[in-house]
PDB file of C-alpha atoms in Angstrom:
ATOM      1  CA  MET A   1       0.000   0.000   0.000  1.00  0.00           C
ATOM      2  CA  LYS A   2       1.309   3.449  -0.840  1.00  0.00           C
ATOM      3  CA  ASN A   3       2.404   5.929   1.786  1.00  0.00           C
ATOM      4  CA  VAL A   4      -0.752   7.930   2.537  1.00  0.00           C
ATOM      5  CA  THR A   5       0.032  11.587   3.068  1.00  0.00           C
ATOM      6  CA  THR A   6      -3.347  13.314   3.169  1.00  0.00           C
ATOM      7  CA  PHE A   7      -6.656  12.687   4.881  1.00  0.00           C
ATOM      8  CA  GLY A   8      -8.369  12.662   1.494  1.00  0.00           C
ATOM      9  CA  GLU A   9      -6.116   9.860   0.247  1.00  0.00           C
ATOM     10  CA  TRP A  10      -6.607   7.896   3.443  1.00  0.00           C
ATOM     11  CA  LEU A  11     -10.389   8.260   3.188  1.00  0.00           C
ATOM     12  CA  ARG A  12     -10.390   7.396  -0.530  1.00  0.00           C
ATOM     13  CA  ASP A  13      -8.422   4.201   0.167  1.00  0.00           C
ATOM     14  CA  ARG A  14     -10.854   3.194   2.929  1.00  0.00           C
ATOM     15  CA  LEU A  15     -13.924   3.842   0.771  1.00  0.00           C
ATOM     16  CA  ILE A  16     -12.549   1.946  -2.219  1.00  0.00           C
ATOM     17  CA  ALA A  17     -11.565  -0.958   0.047  1.00  0.00           C
ATOM     18  CA  ARG A  18     -15.193  -1.089   1.216  1.00  0.00           C
ATOM     19  CA  GLY A  19     -16.514  -1.214  -2.328  1.00  0.00           C
ATOM     20  CA  TYR A  20     -17.599   2.379  -2.841  1.00  0.00           C
ATOM     21  CA  ASP A  21     -17.197   3.292  -6.521  1.00  0.00           C
ATOM     22  CA  LEU A  22     -15.775   6.808  -6.425  1.00  0.00           C
ATOM     23  CA  GLY A  23     -15.743   7.252 -10.198  1.00  0.00           C
ATOM     24  CA  PRO A  24     -17.691  10.148 -11.742  1.00  0.00           C
ATOM     25  CA  ARG A  25     -20.831   8.051 -12.197  1.00  0.00           C
ATOM     26  CA  GLY A  26     -20.188   5.397  -9.560  1.00  0.00           C
ATOM     27  CA  GLY A  27     -22.479   6.807  -6.883  1.00  0.00           C
ATOM     28  CA  GLY A  28     -20.058   5.855  -4.120  1.00  0.00           C
ATOM     29  CA  ARG A  29     -19.818   9.336  -2.660  1.00  0.00           C
ATOM     30  CA  SER A  30     -23.588   9.602  -2.340  1.00  0.00           C
ATOM     31  CA  ARG A  31     -23.895   6.095  -0.912  1.00  0.00           C
ATOM     32  CA  PHE A  32     -21.204   6.793   1.687  1.00  0.00           C
ATOM     33  CA  ALA A  33     -22.754  10.166   2.515  1.00  0.00           C
ATOM     34  CA  GLU A  34     -26.086   8.473   3.166  1.00  0.00           C
ATOM     35  CA  HIS A  35     -24.448   5.719   5.206  1.00  0.00           C
ATOM     36  CA  ALA A  36     -22.528   8.275   7.301  1.00  0.00           C
ATOM     37  CA  GLY A  37     -25.424  10.712   7.625  1.00  0.00           C
ATOM     38  CA  ILE A  38     -23.512  13.578   6.041  1.00  0.00           C
ATOM     39  CA  SER A  39     -24.045  15.466   2.794  1.00  0.00           C
ATOM     40  CA  PRO A  40     -22.463  14.399  -0.516  1.00  0.00           C
ATOM     41  CA  PRO A  41     -20.718  17.790  -0.857  1.00  0.00           C
ATOM     42  CA  THR A  42     -19.148  17.199   2.569  1.00  0.00           C
ATOM     43  CA  VAL A  43     -17.836  13.826   1.377  1.00  0.00           C
ATOM     44  CA  GLY A  44     -16.404  15.559  -1.687  1.00  0.00           C
ATOM     45  CA  ARG A  45     -14.630  18.134   0.479  1.00  0.00           C
ATOM     46  CA  LEU A  46     -13.220  15.404   2.712  1.00  0.00           C
ATOM     47  CA  LEU A  47     -11.939  13.458  -0.288  1.00  0.00           C
ATOM     48  CA  ARG A  48     -10.241  16.599  -1.600  1.00  0.00           C
ATOM     49  CA  GLY A  49      -8.517  16.917   1.755  1.00  0.00           C
ATOM     50  CA  ASP A  50     -10.518  19.968   2.790  1.00  0.00           C
ATOM     51  CA  HIS A  51     -11.368  18.633   6.232  1.00  0.00           C
ATOM     52  CA  ALA A  52     -10.300  21.733   8.132  1.00  0.00           C
ATOM     53  CA  ALA A  53     -13.904  22.939   8.140  1.00  0.00           C
ATOM     54  CA  ALA A  54     -15.223  19.524   9.207  1.00  0.00           C
ATOM     55  CA  ASP A  55     -16.435  19.543  12.772  1.00  0.00           C
ATOM     56  CA  MET A  56     -15.982  16.685  15.179  1.00  0.00           C
ATOM     57  CA  ARG A  57     -19.483  15.380  14.456  1.00  0.00           C
ATOM     58  CA  VAL A  58     -18.594  14.897  10.787  1.00  0.00           C
ATOM     59  CA  LEU A  59     -15.332  13.146  11.631  1.00  0.00           C
ATOM     60  CA  ALA A  60     -17.145  10.976  14.200  1.00  0.00           C
ATOM     61  CA  ALA A  61     -19.741  10.067  11.553  1.00  0.00           C
ATOM     62  CA  VAL A  62     -16.931   9.062   9.189  1.00  0.00           C
ATOM     63  CA  ALA A  63     -15.393   6.884  11.917  1.00  0.00           C
ATOM     64  CA  ASP A  64     -18.740   5.239  12.652  1.00  0.00           C
ATOM     65  CA  ALA A  65     -19.548   4.624   8.994  1.00  0.00           C
ATOM     66  CA  LEU A  66     -16.107   3.147   8.343  1.00  0.00           C
ATOM     67  CA  ASP A  67     -16.185   1.199  11.614  1.00  0.00           C
ATOM     68  CA  VAL A  68     -12.749   2.513  12.595  1.00  0.00           C
ATOM     69  CA  PRO A  69     -11.709   4.045  15.909  1.00  0.00           C
ATOM     70  CA  PHE A  70     -12.456   7.761  16.122  1.00  0.00           C
ATOM     71  CA  VAL A  71      -8.875   8.371  17.203  1.00  0.00           C
ATOM     72  CA  ASP A  72      -7.673   6.923  13.861  1.00  0.00           C
ATOM     73  CA  VAL A  73      -9.776   9.440  11.951  1.00  0.00           C
ATOM     74  CA  LEU A  74      -8.532  12.285  14.144  1.00  0.00           C
ATOM     75  CA  THR A  75      -4.944  11.196  13.624  1.00  0.00           C
ATOM     76  CA  HIS A  76      -5.271  10.885   9.835  1.00  0.00           C
ATOM     77  CA  ALA A  77      -7.067  14.225   9.726  1.00  0.00           C
ATOM     78  CA  ARG A  78      -4.135  15.622  11.704  1.00  0.00           C
ATOM     79  CA  VAL A  79      -6.391  16.882  14.459  1.00  0.00           C
ATOM     80  CA  LEU A  80      -4.247  14.783  16.801  1.00  0.00           C
ATOM     81  CA  THR A  81      -0.676  13.607  16.481  1.00  0.00           C
ATOM     82  CA  ALA A  82       0.577  10.197  17.532  1.00  0.00           C
ATOM     83  CA  ASP A  83       2.243  11.941  20.496  1.00  0.00           C
ATOM     84  CA  ASP A  84      -1.120  13.480  21.470  1.00  0.00           C
ATOM     85  CA  VAL A  85      -2.766  10.052  21.388  1.00  0.00           C
ATOM     86  CA  GLU A  86      -0.007   8.527  23.513  1.00  0.00           C
ATOM     87  CA  ALA A  87      -0.242  11.376  26.043  1.00  0.00           C
ATOM     88  CA  ILE A  88      -4.010  10.931  26.281  1.00  0.00           C
ATOM     89  CA  ARG A  89      -3.625   7.196  26.828  1.00  0.00           C
ATOM     90  CA  ARG A  90      -0.962   7.722  29.507  1.00  0.00           C
ATOM     91  CA  HIS A  91      -3.097  10.225  31.396  1.00  0.00           C
ATOM     92  CA  ALA A  92      -6.497   8.621  30.946  1.00  0.00           C
ATOM     93  CA  PRO A  93      -8.100   7.793  34.263  1.00  0.00           C
ATOM     94  CA  THR A  94      -8.422   4.132  35.070  1.00  0.00           C
ATOM     95  CA  PRO A  95     -12.083   3.205  35.199  1.00  0.00           C
ATOM     96  CA  PRO A  96     -13.252   2.047  38.598  1.00  0.00           C
ATOM     97  CA  THR A  97     -13.347  -1.683  39.163  1.00  0.00           C
ATOM     98  CA  LEU A  98     -16.759  -3.068  40.002  1.00  0.00           C
ATOM     99  CA  THR A  99     -17.329  -6.054  42.193  1.00  0.00           C
ATOM    100  CA  PRO A 100     -19.622  -8.689  40.693  1.00  0.00           C
ATOM    101  CA  GLU A 101     -22.241  -7.666  43.255  1.00  0.00           C
ATOM    102  CA  GLN A 102     -22.016  -4.016  42.168  1.00  0.00           C
ATOM    103  CA  ALA A 103     -22.330  -5.110  38.542  1.00  0.00           C
ATOM    104  CA  ALA A 104     -25.417  -7.168  39.363  1.00  0.00           C
ATOM    105  CA  ASP A 105     -26.904  -4.165  41.186  1.00  0.00           C
ATOM    106  CA  GLY A 106     -26.103  -1.866  38.270  1.00  0.00           C
ATOM    107  CA  LEU A 107     -27.706  -4.281  35.838  1.00  0.00           C
ATOM    108  CA  GLY A 108     -30.802  -4.532  38.002  1.00  0.00           C
ATOM    109  CA  ILE A 109     -30.351  -8.240  38.748  1.00  0.00           C
ATOM    110  CA  VAL A 110     -32.126  -8.406  42.092  1.00  0.00           C
ATOM    111  CA  ASP A 111     -34.079 -11.679  41.957  1.00  0.00           C
ATOM    112  CA  PRO A 112     -32.118 -14.223  44.008  1.00  0.00           C
ATOM    113  CA  GLU A 113     -31.878 -17.033  41.427  1.00  0.00           C
ATOM    114  CA  PRO A 114     -30.806 -14.919  38.396  1.00  0.00           C
ATOM    115  CA  ARG A 115     -28.414 -13.063  40.689  1.00  0.00           C
ATOM    116  CA  ARG A 116     -26.892 -16.347  41.877  1.00  0.00           C
ATOM    117  CA  VAL A 117     -26.474 -17.486  38.239  1.00  0.00           C
ATOM    118  CA  PHE A 118     -24.888 -14.141  37.274  1.00  0.00           C
ATOM    119  CA  LEU A 119     -22.436 -14.226  40.194  1.00  0.00           C
ATOM    120  CA  ALA A 120     -21.562 -17.879  39.512  1.00  0.00           C
ATOM    121  CA  THR A 121     -20.959 -17.080  35.828  1.00  0.00           C
ATOM    122  CA  VAL A 122     -18.651 -14.206  36.717  1.00  0.00           C
ATOM    123  CA  ALA A 123     -16.773 -16.418  39.176  1.00  0.00           C
ATOM    124  CA  ALA A 124     -16.377 -19.124  36.519  1.00  0.00           C
ATOM    125  CA  LEU A 125     -15.097 -16.629  33.946  1.00  0.00           C
ATOM    126  CA  ARG A 126     -12.540 -14.966  36.215  1.00  0.00           C
ATOM    127  CA  PRO A 127      -9.925 -17.725  35.857  1.00  0.00           C
ATOM    128  CA  LEU A 128     -10.317 -17.479  32.063  1.00  0.00           C
ATOM    129  CA  SER A 129      -9.836 -13.709  32.026  1.00  0.00           C
ATOM    130  CA  ALA A 130      -6.825 -13.957  34.355  1.00  0.00           C
ATOM    131  CA  ALA A 131      -5.242 -16.584  32.086  1.00  0.00           C
ATOM    132  CA  THR A 132      -5.940 -14.439  29.019  1.00  0.00           C
ATOM    133  CA  GLU A 133      -4.407 -11.393  30.716  1.00  0.00           C
ATOM    134  CA  ARG A 134      -1.271 -13.366  31.679  1.00  0.00           C
ATOM    135  CA  HIS A 135      -0.957 -14.659  28.098  1.00  0.00           C
ATOM    136  CA  GLN A 136      -1.254 -11.121  26.674  1.00  0.00           C
ATOM    137  CA  GLN A 137       1.397  -9.813  29.059  1.00  0.00           C
ATOM    138  CA  GLN A 138       3.806 -12.550  27.924  1.00  0.00           C
ATOM    139  CA  GLU A 139       3.478 -11.574  24.236  1.00  0.00           C
TER     140      GLU A 139
END
C-alpha cells in the first residue's frame, strides 16, 4: 500500500476498500454520505482533503460509517498527532473496578436465582480472564 500523506487519500483508500465506486458516475460518494449521515458535498470536500472545516461530528460520523476508531480518523485528519494520542492514553483515568455484586446491582439483577447465576458465571469466567491477561502480558 502506498504511503498515505493526506486525509483525502486515506479516506479514498478506505472507501474503495469497502466497495464504494468513487468514479464520476459510480455513486459511491452519495452512498457513503447516506451511510454516514452527512451530505455528498461534505464527502467531496473530505476526499479533496478539505477537512479543516469539518467539525468533530462529521469526523465521528466518518469513523462510525467506516467502523474505525475515532482516534484513527482524528490522527489521519491531523487533528491529533501520535504523540497526542499517547499522552491521552498515559493520562487517561483508570475506570473504577466493580465487584460482581455491584455489577449485578447496576444491571438490576435483584431476583435471588438470576443473581446467583450471574455471580456464579462471573466467578467461573474470572480464571479465564486472568489466564488471558497473563498470556497477553507474555506476548
